[in-house]
Coordinates of C-alpha atoms and ligand atoms in Angstrom, one line a residue:
M7 CA -0.9 -25.3 -26.0
A8 CA -3.4 -24.3 -23.3
K9 CA -2.0 -24.0 -19.8
K10 CA -3.3 -26.7 -17.4
K11 CA -5.5 -25.1 -14.8
I12 CA -4.3 -25.7 -11.2
N13 CA -6.8 -26.8 -8.6
L14 CA -5.9 -24.2 -6.0
D15 CA -8.3 -25.7 -3.4
K16 CA -6.3 -28.9 -3.1
L17 CA -2.9 -27.3 -2.4
S18 CA -1.0 -27.1 0.9
W19 CA 0.1 -23.6 2.0
D20 CA 3.7 -24.3 0.9
E21 CA 2.5 -25.4 -2.5
F22 CA 0.1 -22.5 -2.8
Y23 CA 2.7 -19.9 -1.8
K24 CA 5.1 -21.0 -4.5
I25 CA 2.5 -20.5 -7.3
P26 CA 3.2 -17.4 -9.5
L27 CA 0.8 -14.6 -8.5
P28 CA -1.1 -14.3 -11.8
D29 CA -2.0 -18.0 -11.5
K30 CA -3.6 -17.7 -8.1
L31 CA -5.2 -14.2 -7.9
E32 CA -8.6 -15.7 -8.6
F33 CA -8.4 -17.4 -5.2
F34 CA -8.8 -14.0 -3.7
E35 CA -11.8 -13.0 -5.9
K36 CA -15.5 -13.8 -5.7
D37 CA -18.0 -13.4 -8.5
G38 CA -15.4 -11.4 -10.5
K39 CA -14.9 -8.9 -7.6
M40 CA -12.0 -8.5 -5.3
F41 CA -12.7 -10.3 -2.0
D42 CA -9.3 -9.9 -0.3
C43 CA -7.0 -6.9 -0.9
L44 CA -3.5 -8.4 -0.7
F45 CA -1.3 -7.3 -3.7
S46 CA -1.1 -4.3 -6.0
Q47 CA -1.3 -6.8 -8.9
Q48 CA -5.0 -7.2 -8.2
Y49 CA -5.6 -3.8 -9.6
N50 CA -6.2 -2.9 -13.2
R51 CA -6.9 0.6 -14.5
K52 CA -10.7 0.2 -14.2
R53 CA -10.5 -0.9 -10.6
L54 CA -8.2 2.0 -9.8
E55 CA -10.5 4.5 -11.4
N56 CA -13.5 3.1 -9.6
V57 CA -11.8 3.2 -6.2
F58 CA -10.5 6.8 -6.8
N59 CA -14.0 8.0 -7.8
L60 CA -15.5 6.4 -4.7
A61 CA -12.8 7.9 -2.4
T62 CA -13.5 11.4 -3.9
K63 CA -17.2 11.0 -3.4
I64 CA -16.7 9.9 0.2
R65 CA -14.3 12.8 0.8
H66 CA -17.0 15.3 -0.4
T67 CA -19.9 13.5 1.3
A68 CA -18.1 13.4 4.7
K69 CA -17.7 17.1 4.7
T70 CA -21.1 17.7 6.1
K71 CA -22.8 16.3 9.3
E72 CA -25.7 15.0 7.2
G73 CA -23.3 13.3 4.8
L74 CA -21.2 11.7 7.5
D75 CA -24.2 10.6 9.4
M76 CA -25.5 8.9 6.3
L77 CA -22.2 7.1 5.6
Q78 CA -22.1 5.9 9.1
T79 CA -25.3 3.9 8.7
F80 CA -24.0 1.9 5.7
L81 CA -21.9 -0.7 7.7
S82 CA -23.1 -0.1 11.2
H83 CA -24.0 -3.8 11.4
K84 CA -20.4 -4.9 10.6
R85 CA -17.3 -5.4 12.7
A86 CA -13.7 -5.0 11.8
M87 CA -10.6 -6.6 13.4
L88 CA -7.5 -4.5 13.3
Y89 CA -4.6 -6.9 13.8
F90 CA -1.4 -4.7 13.7
V91 CA 1.5 -6.5 15.2
Q92 CA 4.2 -4.4 13.5
P93 CA 4.5 -0.7 14.4
S94 CA 2.2 1.7 12.6
T95 CA 0.7 5.1 13.1
R96 CA -1.0 6.3 10.0
T97 CA -2.0 3.0 8.4
F98 CA -3.6 1.9 11.7
V99 CA -5.3 5.2 12.5
S100 CA -6.5 5.8 8.9
F101 CA -8.0 2.4 8.7
Q102 CA -9.6 2.9 12.1
S103 CA -11.0 6.2 10.9
A104 CA -12.2 4.6 7.7
C105 CA -14.1 2.1 9.7
Y106 CA -15.7 4.8 11.8
I107 CA -16.7 6.8 8.7
L108 CA -18.7 3.7 7.5
G109 CA -20.0 2.9 11.0
L110 CA -18.1 -0.4 11.5
K111 CA -17.3 -1.4 15.1
V112 CA -13.6 -2.0 15.6
S113 CA -11.5 -4.4 17.7
E114 CA -7.8 -4.2 17.8
I115 CA -4.7 -6.2 18.7
R116 CA -1.4 -4.3 18.3
S117 CA 1.2 -6.7 19.6
T118 CA 1.7 -10.5 19.9
S119 CA 2.8 -9.8 23.5
T120 CA -0.9 -9.0 24.4
S121 CA -2.6 -11.7 22.4
S122 CA -2.7 -15.4 23.1
E123 CA 0.2 -15.9 20.7
L124 CA 2.3 -15.2 23.8
K125 CA 0.8 -18.4 25.2
G126 CA 1.9 -20.3 22.1
E127 CA -1.2 -19.9 19.9
T128 CA -0.2 -20.0 16.3
P129 CA -0.8 -16.9 14.0
E130 CA -3.1 -19.2 12.0
D131 CA -5.3 -20.0 14.9
T132 CA -5.3 -16.4 15.9
I133 CA -6.6 -15.3 12.5
R134 CA -9.2 -18.0 12.6
T135 CA -10.3 -16.8 16.0
F136 CA -10.8 -13.2 14.6
S137 CA -13.2 -14.6 12.0
S138 CA -15.4 -15.8 14.8
Y139 CA -16.0 -12.2 15.8
A140 CA -15.3 -9.9 12.9
D141 CA -16.6 -9.4 9.4
I142 CA -13.3 -8.2 8.0
I143 CA -9.6 -8.4 9.1
I144 CA -7.2 -5.5 8.4
M145 CA -3.7 -6.6 9.3
R146 CA -0.1 -5.5 9.4
H147 CA 2.4 -8.3 10.1
F148 CA 6.2 -8.5 10.3
E149 CA 6.3 -11.7 8.3
E150 CA 6.2 -11.7 4.5
G151 CA 3.3 -13.6 3.1
M152 CA 1.3 -13.6 6.4
A153 CA -1.6 -11.6 5.0
E154 CA -1.8 -13.9 2.0
K155 CA -1.6 -16.9 4.3
S156 CA -4.4 -15.5 6.4
A157 CA -6.7 -15.0 3.4
W158 CA -5.8 -18.4 2.0
L159 CA -6.6 -20.0 5.4
L160 CA -10.0 -18.2 5.8
N161 CA -11.1 -18.8 2.2
K162 CA -10.9 -22.5 2.9
T163 CA -13.2 -22.3 6.0
K164 CA -16.9 -22.1 6.3
R165 CA -16.7 -18.5 7.4
P166 CA -14.5 -16.7 4.9
I167 CA -14.1 -13.0 5.6
P168 CA -12.1 -10.5 3.6
V169 CA -8.5 -9.7 4.6
I170 CA -6.8 -6.4 3.8
N171 CA -3.0 -6.3 3.8
G172 CA -1.8 -3.2 5.6
G173 CA 1.8 -4.1 5.2
S174 CA 3.5 -7.5 5.2
G175 CA 7.2 -7.6 6.0
K176 CA 9.5 -6.2 3.3
D177 CA 7.1 -7.5 0.7
Q178 CA 4.0 -5.3 -0.1
H179 CA 1.9 -2.4 1.2
P180 CA -0.8 -2.3 -1.5
T181 CA -3.1 0.2 0.3
Q182 CA -0.2 2.7 0.6
A183 CA 0.3 2.3 -3.1
L184 CA -3.4 3.0 -3.6
L185 CA -3.2 6.3 -1.7
D186 CA 0.1 7.2 -3.4
L187 CA -1.5 6.7 -6.8
Y188 CA -4.7 8.6 -5.7
T189 CA -2.5 11.5 -4.7
L190 CA -0.6 11.4 -8.0
N191 CA -3.9 11.2 -9.9
Y192 CA -5.3 14.2 -7.9
S193 CA -2.1 16.2 -8.4
F194 CA -1.9 15.7 -12.1
E195 CA -5.7 16.0 -12.8
K196 CA -5.3 19.1 -14.8
K197 CA -2.0 18.0 -16.4
G198 CA -3.2 15.0 -18.3
G199 CA -3.2 12.5 -15.4
I200 CA -0.5 10.0 -14.5
D201 CA 0.1 8.9 -18.1
G202 CA 3.5 10.2 -19.5
K203 CA 4.8 11.4 -16.1
T204 CA 8.2 10.8 -14.6
I205 CA 8.2 9.5 -11.1
M206 CA 11.5 9.5 -9.1
M207 CA 11.8 7.2 -6.1
V208 CA 14.6 7.9 -3.7
G209 CA 16.1 6.1 -0.8
D210 CA 15.9 2.5 0.5
L211 CA 14.4 0.9 -2.6
K212 CA 15.6 -2.6 -1.6
R213 CA 13.6 -2.9 1.6
G214 CA 10.8 -0.3 1.1
R215 CA 7.6 -2.3 0.5
T216 CA 5.9 0.9 -0.7
I217 CA 8.3 1.1 -3.6
R218 CA 7.5 -2.4 -4.8
S219 CA 3.7 -1.9 -4.5
L220 CA 3.7 1.5 -6.2
T221 CA 5.9 0.2 -9.0
Y222 CA 3.4 -2.7 -9.6
L223 CA 0.5 -0.2 -9.8
L224 CA 2.2 2.1 -12.2
K225 CA 2.0 -0.5 -14.9
N226 CA -1.6 0.5 -15.4
Y227 CA -0.5 3.9 -16.8
K228 CA 0.9 4.7 -20.3
N229 CA 4.4 6.0 -20.9
V230 CA 5.3 6.4 -17.3
K231 CA 9.0 6.7 -16.6
I232 CA 10.6 5.8 -13.2
I233 CA 13.9 7.0 -12.0
Y234 CA 15.1 4.9 -9.1
V235 CA 17.8 6.7 -7.0
A236 CA 19.4 4.8 -4.2
P237 CA 22.8 4.0 -2.6
D238 CA 24.3 1.0 -4.2
Y239 CA 23.4 -1.4 -1.4
L240 CA 19.8 -0.3 -1.3
K241 CA 18.9 -0.5 -5.0
I242 CA 15.7 -2.1 -6.3
E243 CA 15.9 -5.9 -6.3
Q244 CA 16.0 -8.1 -9.4
D245 CA 12.3 -9.1 -9.1
V246 CA 11.4 -5.5 -9.6
R247 CA 13.6 -5.1 -12.6
T248 CA 12.2 -8.2 -14.1
F249 CA 8.7 -6.9 -13.6
L250 CA 9.6 -3.5 -15.2
N251 CA 11.2 -5.2 -18.3
K252 CA 8.3 -7.6 -18.7
N253 CA 5.7 -4.8 -18.6
K254 CA 7.9 -2.5 -20.8
I255 CA 8.0 0.2 -18.2
S256 CA 10.8 2.7 -18.9
F257 CA 13.2 3.1 -15.9
V258 CA 16.7 4.2 -15.0
E259 CA 18.8 3.6 -11.9
S260 CA 21.1 6.1 -10.4
D261 CA 22.8 7.1 -7.1
N262 CA 22.7 10.8 -7.9
M263 CA 19.6 12.6 -6.6
Q264 CA 20.7 16.1 -7.5
K265 CA 21.4 15.3 -11.1
N266 CA 17.9 13.8 -11.6
L267 CA 15.7 16.1 -9.7
K268 CA 15.0 18.3 -12.7
F269 CA 13.4 15.5 -14.7
A270 CA 10.8 14.4 -12.1
D271 CA 7.1 15.3 -12.0
A272 CA 6.9 13.6 -8.6
V273 CA 9.7 13.0 -6.2
Y274 CA 8.9 10.1 -3.8
M275 CA 11.2 10.1 -0.8
T276 CA 11.6 7.1 1.6
R277 CA 13.4 6.6 4.8
I278 CA 16.1 4.0 5.5
Q279 CA 14.4 0.8 6.6
D280 CA 17.1 -0.2 9.2
E281 CA 14.6 -2.3 11.1
Y282 CA 15.4 -5.0 8.5
D283 CA 19.2 -4.8 9.1
V284 CA 20.9 -8.1 9.8
N285 CA 24.3 -6.8 10.9
N286 CA 23.7 -3.0 11.4
E287 CA 24.7 -2.5 7.7
S288 CA 22.7 0.8 7.5
K289 CA 25.4 2.4 9.7
N290 CA 27.9 2.1 6.8
I291 CA 25.6 3.9 4.3
D292 CA 25.9 7.7 3.7
Y293 CA 22.2 8.3 3.5
S294 CA 22.6 12.1 3.7
K295 CA 23.1 12.2 -0.1
F296 CA 19.5 11.0 -0.4
H297 CA 18.0 13.8 1.8
L298 CA 15.8 16.5 0.2
K299 CA 17.0 19.7 1.7
K300 CA 15.3 23.1 1.2
D301 CA 18.3 24.4 -1.0
L302 CA 17.7 21.5 -3.4
L303 CA 14.1 22.6 -4.2
K304 CA 15.3 25.1 -6.8
L305 CA 16.5 22.1 -8.9
M306 CA 13.0 20.7 -9.2
K307 CA 10.3 21.5 -11.7
K308 CA 8.0 24.3 -10.5
D309 CA 4.9 22.1 -10.7
A310 CA 6.5 18.9 -9.5
I311 CA 5.2 17.3 -6.2
I312 CA 7.1 15.9 -3.3
M313 CA 5.7 12.7 -1.7
H314 CA 6.7 10.4 1.2
P315 CA 4.8 7.5 2.7
L316 CA 6.0 8.7 6.1
P317 CA 7.2 8.4 8.8
R318 CA 10.2 10.5 7.9
R319 CA 13.5 11.0 9.7
A320 CA 15.9 13.5 8.1
E321 CA 15.3 12.6 4.4
I322 CA 12.9 15.5 4.0
E323 CA 14.0 18.6 5.9
V324 CA 11.2 20.1 7.9
A325 CA 11.6 23.4 6.2
V326 CA 10.5 21.7 2.9
D327 CA 7.0 21.4 4.5
E328 CA 6.3 25.0 3.6
D329 CA 6.9 24.6 -0.1
P330 CA 3.7 24.3 -2.1
R331 CA 5.0 21.2 -3.8
A332 CA 5.1 19.3 -0.5
M333 CA 2.3 16.8 -0.8
Y334 CA 3.0 14.3 1.9
W335 CA 0.6 15.6 4.6
R336 CA -2.2 15.6 2.0
Q337 CA -1.0 12.2 0.9
E338 CA -1.3 10.7 4.4
R339 CA -4.9 12.2 4.7
N340 CA -5.8 10.7 1.4
G341 CA -5.0 7.3 3.0
M342 CA -8.2 7.7 5.1
W343 CA -10.4 8.3 2.0
I344 CA -8.9 5.6 -0.2
R345 CA -9.1 3.1 2.7
T346 CA -12.7 4.0 3.3
A347 CA -13.4 3.5 -0.4
L348 CA -11.6 0.1 -0.3
I349 CA -13.6 -1.2 2.6
A350 CA -16.8 0.0 1.0
T351 CA -15.8 -1.8 -2.2
L352 CA -15.1 -5.1 -0.3
F353 CA -18.6 -4.9 1.3
G354 CA -20.2 -4.0 -2.1
I355 CA -21.8 -0.7 -1.0
E356 CA -20.3 1.5 -3.8
D357 CA -23.6 2.1 -5.5
K358 CA -25.3 3.2 -2.2
I359 CA -22.5 5.8 -1.7
L360 CA -22.4 7.0 -5.3
K361 CA -26.1 7.5 -5.3
Ligands
CP422 N1 3.2 4.8 5.6 C1 2.9 4.0 6.6 O1 2.7 2.8 6.4 O2 3.0 4.5 7.8 P1 2.8 3.8 9.2 O3 3.9 2.8 9.4 O4 2.8 4.9 10.3 O5 1.5 3.1 9.2

C-alpha cells in the first residue's frame, strides 16, 4: 500500500522533529537541489562526487592570484552570518575563509553572552533576525536539533535563506564528514577509491558527532568495512548499529586498538568528549589504551592513513605528525576547500567555477 504523504508545512516543530529523517528531507531541498545542509543523509554518491570535484577545482583555481581574484567576484554581493555559540577553531575559521574565497561578506556571533539572547531573546528570534541581514547562516550550536529547527523556521518565512550545520550538540557534524570523506577519496585515489576499504574509528564513539556523520556518509560506498574501537562506556549507540544493519554495512566492535591496527586502511582517531559528561564519568575511563603512540605505527599497513577531526589531546602523540601516513593536517585544510565548494553549491554557482 502506498505510504500517505505527510503535509510537512502544517506541522508544529515538535511534530516535525519526530518525523523520520527520510520522510522530511524534501523540506530542506528546492527544485531537486539541496537548500539547507543539515544531515549527512542528504548526500548520495552523485552529490558527493560533485562536491569533491568542485572542491578540487577550487583548490587548484585559488593557487594563483588571478584564480583567487576571479573566485572572489562570484559571491561578492552576498553576506554570510557565522553563528557559532559552541567553541570551534577550524570549523569557524575554515568557513570564514571559504566565505572570503568566494567574496562573501561575513558577520559573526560567537557566544550567547554577547548576543541579545543574554537579554532573553529566544534562539528562534535570533535566527530570524539573522535572515534580515544575511543570505546564508552557518551555525554551530550546543543544542541537538537547533540547526534543523533554524532551517525549519526560516523555510516557513517569506525570506528563507540556507542554513549550514557546522555541528549540533552530540548529534551531527555533516561538513566534517564531507571533509573526512574528501580526504579519504583523495588518499585512495590511486588505490581504487573508498570502495572496499576498511576504516577504523577509535575513541569516544558514543558522543563524537563526527563518527555518526561519517558513518552515514560511508553508506554511499561499496563493500566498506568499519571497525569501531572504543572503551565499553563509549561504544557507538544503538541508532548507529541499526543504521549499519539496515544499510548492510559490515562492521565489528572491539576495545582492542592494537589488535585491529593491521586491518585498517584508515585509522580515524577521536578525543574523549568530556564536555558532555553528566557526572565526570570520563575520569573513570582509561583512555590511554586508545592513544596512537609512535611505537604503534609499525603495526599499521604501510600505505594506511591516520586521520583525526581535531582538536587532539594525547590520543595522537605529536611525534606521529612526522609519519608520512599522518593525514590530519591536510584533512583540516581540506575543510576549507570542501566548505567553499558547499557554499558555492548552495548558491548555485558550480557551473561558473567549473568553467
Ligand atoms: N573538527 C572540528 O569541528 O574542530 P573545531 O571544533 O575546532 O571546529
